[in-house]
Structures are given as C-alpha cells and as structure tokens.
Amino acid sequence: MTTVTAVRARPAAPVEPLYITGAGVITAAGDGLAALAEHLGGGGASPSAPVGDDAADYPGRPVRAVRDFDVKARLGRKGTKYLDRLTSFGLVACKELLEADPGDAAPDRTGVVLATNTGSVSTHSTLLYDTLTMEKPYLVNPGRFPNTVMNSTSGQIAIRNGLRGLNATVAGGQSASLLAFRHARLALTLGRADRLLVGGVEELSAPAAWAWHRTGVLREGAALGEGAAVFTVQRERPTGPVLAELLACEVRFTPDPRSYADGLADAVTRALGRSGVTAADIAAVSLGAGHHRGLGRVEERGLRRALGGALPAEVIRVADTLGETYSASGALQLAALLARRPAGGDLGLVTSVGRDGNAAAMVVRRPS
Amino acid sequence: MPEGRRVVITGLGAVSPVGIGADVFADAVRAGTGGTGPIESFDASAFPRANAGEVLDFDPADHLKRLDPARWGRSGLLAAAAARLAVADAGIDEEQLTAAGAGAVLGTTSGESAVVQALAEQWVADGLSAVDGELAGQTPASRIANAVSAELRLTGETQTIPTACSASNYALGYAYDLVRSGEADVMLAGGADAVNRLTHAGFYALGAMAEDVPRPFAADRSGIVTGEGGAVLVLETYEGATARGARIYAEVLGYAANCDAAHMVHPDATSIAACITAAHRAAGVDPEQIDYICAHGTGTPTNDTTEVAAARAVFGDRIPPISSIKSMLGHTMGAASGFGAIACCKALEQDFLPPTAHVEVPDPALGDGVDCVPGTGRPARLDIVQNHGFAFGGNNVITILGRVS
C-alpha cells in the first residue's frame, strides 16, 4: 500500500472540462450510438460467425464481427485498394463523425489521437507470412508495407480529412483508449491542438483470434469483437450541441499484480477528485475487463474500494454485446455509456484495468 | 501555450549498435564509428542486401534486475536496459522515482517485431493453431513502456507511442508536457525497436535500402540500413534537478508535432518547415539561435533533399550544421530520435558537432551552405540544438534542447 499512498500524496489539480461534440461508431451492432443503444437494451448482439477470407481458419470461439462492411461503398473506390480492415473501420468512423460534426477548427489545429496495441494484425501477419514463404522475400508488396506501421490508421485519417495537427498513436494494452483520451486531454489543455479526433479501433482476423485463444487470458466462451469508436473533442465550449463533457482521465501503472485493484482504485479516486465530483454523484459505470479471467473481479473490487463499497446504480458491460475489443475497448465503453443515457444522473465513469499493470478511469458528464 | 515548469534532461541511457552506455555511444558517434554489418538476428541469406545496425553485445541479464528476459520481447528489453542505464546516469534511486510519480513514455515503429516474427515462423511451420500462447501474450507494443515501468517499479503514466520513426521525439514531447504541467515530477522517455525480417523486406521493396552503408547527404547516397536499439532519457523539473544537485545535460526548451496529411511515405518540405517554425515558437527561440540540427537524415535521396529544403525555407542561406547519426547507427526506427536527443545532449555537454559518417562528397544538388559535418565530429560550442524525427504517416516531431548555464 505504500506506493499507492505515495502516488496519492501528489498534488492533483482540478481539470477544466473538455467538450465531446460527436461520435463515429462502427460495431457489430451497426453504425452509430443509436444502433449500439438498441443492442445494449436488447440483451446483446446475437453470436455471429467470422467474416472475410480467413473466416474458416478461426478457432472455435464466438465472435462479434462487423458484417456487410464494404469500404468501397462507404469511401468510394479511390485510394481503397490497399486499405486493411483496421484502417477501413477508422476511416469510415471518422467520415461519419466529421460529416455530422464538421466543427470549425482550422485543419492545422485539428489532429488525431488513436489507440492501438498491434496495428493491423491481418496486414502484419500476412506480409510476414509472405516474407517467410516467398522465394524472393524482398518482393513483399510495397503498397501494403506502409500499412504495417502502427500509426498507419491515424496517418490515413489525417490524409483523407486534411488534418495537419498533431497525429498521435497510443498503446497501453487494455487501457489504450483511455490513455488516448488522457493524451488528448493534456494536448488540448496545453493548446497543442484546438480539436482532436480521439478513439480506438480493432479488427478481427484469424491470426489475432488464435493469439487470443492461445494466450488463455479470456474467459471460456467470451466473444472476440471488433469495431471503432472515435469522438471529436475540443477545449472551447461549442456553440452547437455537446454530447458530453470530458472531465478527468487518470491513469497509473502497478508493477505488482497483487495490487492491481489498488491501482485502479487510485486512478478512480484521482479522477473523481480532479473532476470535482464525489462517488455518490456517479450514476453509471462502463466496465471493461469482464471478459478477462480474474480481471473482471479485480476491476469491480478496485471500483468498490474507490466508491466506498457499492457500484453505481447502473453498470454497463459493453463487451457482453460487442465482444472483447482490446485497445478499442475504452472508446467503445464510452460509446456505450453515451448511448445508454443512464437515468440516475448525468455523471458516468469509464474504467479499465489490464493484465499488464495499466489502469485508467475517466469521468464524463452528459448535458442535463 | 501556457507557461509551465522548466524541464531538464539529467540522465541518458543508450543501448545502440555503436555501443552500450551514453559515454561509449558518444565516443563512437564523435569518432564517426560505423555500427552496421551483416545481419545476425535472422536468416537474411535470401535478401540481396543483408546489413543492419544490430546491438550484437546486448545481454539483457547484464542490465536488468527484475525482468525475466524469457518473458519479454527484444524491444521491451532494449528499452528497459536503456532505462536502467539512464536512471543510473541520472543518479536517481527507485524511492525518488516513486515519490516523483515517475512513469515511462516510449516510442516505437514496429513494437515487439521480433516476437511477432517468431510467431509467424510458428504459423508457417505448424499452422495458426500451433502458435505459442505465452509468446502471443508478448506481442502488444504497449509492453515496451510496461517493461520500463515493471523493471523500475514505476507507478506513473506508462504509455507507448507507436508513431513510427518520429516516435521517440513524440515520447519526449509528451513526457515534457507531463512534467512541465505538473502531472509528474520525473519521467523516462525515449524509444526502442528491434531489427526484424519484415522491416528489412519492406524497406527493400520500397526501393529505400542502401547498397552497403548509409551515406546521408552524400552525392552517392542510396538509402537506409535498418537498425535497432533502446534510447531512454530522464526528464525532470529544473527545480528538482538543482535541489538534488544533479548534472543537467540540457533543458527541453519546447517541441512541435504536426502531420503532412498528404502521403503515407513521402515527406513534405512545407509541412516540415511549418513544424520547425512551430518548434522554434514553442521554445521561444529564433532560427539564428540554432547551432546544430540533428537530422532525421535517413540517407534516402528523397528524405535528405526534402529535409534540407525545409531547413532552407526556415533558415534561408544560413542553415546550421546538419548531420545524421543514422550514418553510424543505421535507422533505428522508433528509437532514432531518442538516439538523436542523446547525441544532442552529449554534444552540448562535450562541445562537439556529431558527424555524418561515410560521406566523402556531399551532394551538390542539396545547394550551397549545407554542412553535414562529414566524416568525424568537430569541436564546437553549442547552446541551442534541434532534433528531427519524421515518420510514415506524415508525422513530424521536432524537439529543441538548450544548454543550461
């Protein structure tokens, strides 16, 4: 407990709210927050089979694939030849987002902060397979090679939308999306950009599914998922409608697995404190770790510790609907919280705890 | 931009193709010592070009006290070893790191690429269902920063920034913002990458690979040689550093990041020039105050031409000496601008200009007034330097470091 105490002793200045003005959401439930709300209310998406060329190669595990997704139909044929599924989700989510919420920030003051832990596993693994099996491995497809870097999706989003501001990609395991919000919060607060597209994207593929399956970290029967949730976030209060205020987003690392619940409790306590709210104000929490063996209990224990014993009135488990979405999970948890519109109050909490030691908590307030 | 606390660099850790430890690294760089050679980490016999800058004498057990090398990927181990060296160089102990809320921000291009390569080999040999679960668990890029925090028992923000080849500069910038704004009192920042088959194949396929050694800014330059390493710097407040009597290498005066938003792999001179100007503004300096540019300097014809054109747009005909340490290390990808920052710190401390090795005839097509410090380092008193990092995706990040007197 000494490390927790030491970190808590650090000053935690109150934060100014930032404004979330729009959401671009692509999931197995369909496009947008409304489709997600419908499925969250209806007890979850029905199990679905894998899609794509490698659908037959998946392990025997449920998946929640995004179905009938045609990137050429969504973006036009130009420039889509080499796009992988990951970047396609990101581009379409941002297209929907910016069409509905174009904003008025200058292009060189508008940027992207996107979560990922591996980039496109399908692209990466396919090209690696090629380099290991081709007689001339140096003839790997040069058109697809740039897609192997992990900032490929954020770079493509910038190119397609002319966004010349800071362009960051953030990895943080299960907490990657909340780390992206944290990163964006600091950048906006310090004036490094006026407006940022912030969120997370994941794609399904047979290699990724086997990696999940073989690590054994997910509960038996837990579905794998994919999709994107990207939000426009800005520092200035907009003249138009606000989807939510983004209050504090706090993260921390815990080296000792026995203290993971304490780590999350510390992040939650700091997030509440810096947001100027109390545990009793929180109407809902959107949880992230429920599909991971053991971690779901750690998350609830840490949360109870920070909130004084009880969970908030409403508990949302979006992975039950969309499957495990890893680096995108925090963004999809936020999408679920905003889609669900909890009845008990305006304040909601998004939490994340990973097997790697990262924990994060974010407070949001819906307009009354 | 709001005023914040002054942020200084007090510790350097280099695990590089030209040596391990900041002093060994600095001596090799100053002497123009090449660190590239025939690839040993994978079978490169099927490739027409088979050189890389590998850290051949790296044994994680020499440096790490807690991490079990069998359970971590090479990139994370390189980062954690560099972090150990940086913390020792800074003379800061683990209790001080904990009390300061220290965390780790590490950049990378390819993440745990050696792990992913091993998994792909298992796939090819025995099918997807045969991949090793323990190894699969080592694939996330996030484990690079995690390795640092796990090794040093850090509890602060632990974030990996995979923004490709400007990633270390991005990590430095973000860590600077965390310390400057009071979110942390001490941060470790830098980057790591490992030489791997896919990166080697990809750069060859793009036509960007040098025939033998990298010769940035030379008339006969032909491209990059891939490299690897771990580069970590200790950032803390000026107030904290002086209170504990720490040696200060440099102050982080400011940085800027932008995106070309034009092309995935071709750099854009106008956008880079805008980034340089924004970095100067953030640091509160004028172009004529810059004494040295540690270039991105990959050695491809396109990069060096574009980089010099961008510098000319900002500096006019008085471009500061501009050199590329990639001529010695190879292109260490996500670690590259971290090594650049370390070279800048040592150049400020030891009064020299880092050279561009292997250059006999600088490229006249780059125009007049381009001093790439060919061959070996030169004595010079430097006060303010700038460090470049550009990347696939059009990510440019430029950091400005200054002497603290």
Short mmCIF file of C-alpha atoms in Angstrom, two decimals, chain A residues 42-204:
data_model
loop_
_atom_site.label_atom_id
_atom_site.label_comp_id
_atom_site.label_asym_id
_atom_site.label_seq_id
_atom_site.Cartn_x
_atom_site.Cartn_y
_atom_site.Cartn_z
CA GLY A 42 -31.97 -5.80 -26.07
CA GLY A 43 -29.64 -8.05 -24.14
CA GLY A 44 -26.71 -8.15 -26.52
CA ALA A 45 -25.90 -8.94 -30.10
CA SER A 46 -26.54 -12.47 -31.25
CA PRO A 47 -23.49 -14.67 -31.82
CA SER A 48 -22.14 -14.38 -35.30
CA ALA A 49 -19.68 -16.25 -37.46
CA PRO A 50 -16.35 -14.79 -38.59
CA VAL A 51 -16.28 -12.90 -41.89
CA GLY A 52 -13.57 -12.45 -44.52
CA ASP A 53 -11.19 -14.65 -46.50
CA ASP A 54 -9.79 -16.33 -43.41
CA ALA A 55 -13.18 -16.99 -41.75
CA ALA A 56 -12.68 -20.76 -41.91
CA ASP A 57 -9.36 -20.52 -40.05
CA TYR A 58 -10.68 -19.11 -36.76
CA PRO A 59 -10.57 -21.09 -33.51
CA GLY A 60 -13.87 -22.34 -32.09
CA ARG A 61 -14.81 -19.22 -30.15
CA PRO A 62 -17.71 -16.80 -30.59
CA VAL A 63 -17.00 -13.59 -32.47
CA ARG A 64 -18.95 -10.37 -32.91
CA ALA A 65 -17.87 -9.36 -36.40
CA VAL A 66 -18.91 -6.18 -38.18
CA ARG A 67 -20.97 -7.66 -41.01
CA ASP A 68 -21.62 -6.45 -44.55
CA PHE A 69 -18.91 -3.83 -44.32
CA ASP A 70 -17.96 -2.61 -47.80
CA VAL A 71 -15.26 0.02 -47.60
CA LYS A 72 -15.50 0.88 -51.31
CA ALA A 73 -19.21 1.59 -50.91
CA ARG A 74 -18.52 3.75 -47.88
CA LEU A 75 -15.48 5.71 -49.08
CA GLY A 76 -15.55 5.39 -52.86
CA ARG A 77 -13.08 3.30 -54.84
CA LYS A 78 -10.27 5.86 -54.90
CA GLY A 79 -7.40 5.02 -52.56
CA THR A 80 -9.03 1.94 -51.08
CA LYS A 81 -7.02 -0.73 -52.89
CA TYR A 82 -4.56 -1.46 -50.10
CA LEU A 83 -6.67 -0.49 -47.09
CA ASP A 84 -6.85 -3.13 -44.39
CA ARG A 85 -9.90 -3.73 -42.23
CA LEU A 86 -8.49 -1.82 -39.28
CA THR A 87 -7.84 1.36 -41.23
CA SER A 88 -11.13 0.98 -43.09
CA PHE A 89 -13.07 0.98 -39.82
CA GLY A 90 -11.15 4.02 -38.66
CA LEU A 91 -11.69 5.92 -41.91
CA VAL A 92 -15.40 5.19 -42.08
CA ALA A 93 -15.94 6.05 -38.40
CA CYS A 94 -14.17 9.39 -38.93
CA LYS A 95 -16.07 10.09 -42.16
CA GLU A 96 -19.40 9.62 -40.38
CA LEU A 97 -18.15 11.66 -37.46
CA LEU A 98 -16.90 14.63 -39.49
CA GLU A 99 -19.91 14.68 -41.81
CA ALA A 100 -22.21 15.01 -38.82
CA ASP A 101 -19.89 17.25 -36.80
CA PRO A 102 -17.50 19.16 -39.09
CA GLY A 103 -16.58 21.73 -36.43
CA ASP A 104 -14.84 24.99 -37.18
CA ALA A 105 -11.26 24.38 -36.02
CA ALA A 106 -8.52 25.06 -38.58
CA PRO A 107 -7.07 21.96 -40.29
CA ASP A 108 -3.59 22.61 -38.89
CA ARG A 109 -5.08 22.84 -35.40
CA THR A 110 -7.05 19.61 -35.77
CA GLY A 111 -5.42 16.26 -35.10
CA VAL A 112 -5.86 12.62 -34.26
CA VAL A 113 -5.10 10.52 -31.16
CA LEU A 114 -5.83 6.87 -31.77
CA ALA A 115 -5.34 3.77 -29.63
CA THR A 116 -3.76 0.56 -30.86
CA ASN A 117 -1.55 -2.16 -29.41
CA THR A 118 -0.55 -4.06 -32.52
CA GLY A 119 -1.76 -2.13 -35.55
CA SER A 120 -3.36 -4.35 -38.18
CA VAL A 121 -2.60 -7.94 -37.22
CA SER A 122 -4.02 -9.15 -40.53
CA THR A 123 -1.70 -6.96 -42.61
CA HIS A 124 1.31 -7.57 -40.45
CA SER A 125 0.91 -11.32 -40.25
CA THR A 126 0.08 -11.74 -43.93
CA LEU A 127 3.16 -9.82 -45.04
CA LEU A 128 5.33 -11.66 -42.54
CA TYR A 129 3.95 -14.94 -43.85
CA ASP A 130 4.93 -13.77 -47.34
CA THR A 131 8.49 -12.92 -46.32
CA LEU A 132 8.85 -16.38 -44.78
CA THR A 133 7.40 -18.35 -47.66
CA MET A 134 8.25 -16.44 -50.84
CA GLU A 135 11.32 -17.48 -52.75
CA LYS A 136 12.15 -13.77 -53.08
CA PRO A 137 11.05 -12.37 -49.73
CA TYR A 138 12.19 -8.89 -50.66
CA LEU A 139 9.37 -8.72 -53.19
CA VAL A 140 6.84 -8.24 -50.39
CA ASN A 141 4.06 -5.91 -51.56
CA PRO A 142 5.39 -2.32 -51.26
CA GLY A 143 1.86 -0.95 -51.49
CA ARG A 144 0.85 -2.77 -48.32
CA PHE A 145 4.09 -2.44 -46.37
CA PRO A 146 3.30 1.09 -45.06
CA ASN A 147 0.14 -0.38 -43.52
CA THR A 148 2.30 -2.43 -41.17
CA VAL A 149 3.37 0.57 -39.11
CA MET A 150 1.09 1.08 -36.14
CA ASN A 151 0.30 4.71 -36.95
CA SER A 152 -0.98 3.78 -40.40
CA THR A 153 -4.65 4.28 -39.47
CA SER A 154 -4.14 7.71 -37.87
CA GLY A 155 -1.98 8.76 -40.83
CA GLN A 156 -4.66 7.69 -43.32
CA ILE A 157 -7.33 9.51 -41.31
CA ALA A 158 -5.22 12.67 -41.49
CA ILE A 159 -4.65 12.30 -45.23
CA ARG A 160 -8.28 11.66 -46.11
CA ASN A 161 -9.57 14.52 -43.98
CA GLY A 162 -6.71 17.00 -44.37
CA LEU A 163 -5.95 17.09 -40.64
CA ARG A 164 -2.50 18.60 -40.22
CA GLY A 165 -2.39 18.97 -36.45
CA LEU A 166 -0.68 16.56 -34.07
CA ASN A 167 -1.18 12.95 -35.01
CA ALA A 168 -0.55 10.52 -32.20
CA THR A 169 -1.00 6.81 -31.81
CA VAL A 170 -1.10 5.41 -28.30
CA ALA A 171 -0.57 1.89 -26.96
CA GLY A 172 -1.50 0.88 -23.44
CA GLY A 173 -2.85 -2.66 -23.55
CA GLN A 174 -6.42 -2.98 -22.37
CA SER A 175 -6.33 0.68 -21.29
CA ALA A 176 -5.05 2.01 -24.64
CA SER A 177 -8.19 4.01 -25.49
CA LEU A 178 -8.28 5.70 -22.10
CA LEU A 179 -4.59 6.50 -22.47
CA ALA A 180 -5.51 8.10 -25.80
CA PHE A 181 -8.12 10.27 -24.05
CA ARG A 182 -5.56 11.12 -21.40
CA HIS A 183 -3.02 12.04 -24.11
CA ALA A 184 -5.60 14.15 -25.94
CA ARG A 185 -6.70 15.85 -22.72
CA LEU A 186 -3.18 17.05 -21.98
CA ALA A 187 -2.56 18.15 -25.58
CA LEU A 188 -5.80 20.17 -25.71
CA THR A 189 -5.28 21.66 -22.26
CA LEU A 190 -1.79 22.85 -23.24
CA GLY A 191 -3.06 24.28 -26.52
CA ARG A 192 -1.21 21.84 -28.79
CA ALA A 193 -4.40 21.50 -30.84
CA ASP A 194 -7.87 23.01 -30.85
CA ARG A 195 -9.73 19.86 -31.77
CA LEU A 196 -8.81 16.18 -31.78
CA LEU A 197 -10.39 13.03 -33.11
CA VAL A 198 -9.89 10.58 -30.25
CA GLY A 199 -10.72 6.90 -30.00
CA GLY A 200 -9.82 3.33 -30.72
CA VAL A 201 -10.11 0.75 -33.49
CA GLU A 202 -9.68 -3.02 -33.63
CA GLU A 203 -10.11 -5.58 -36.40
CA LEU A 204 -10.73 -9.32 -36.22
#
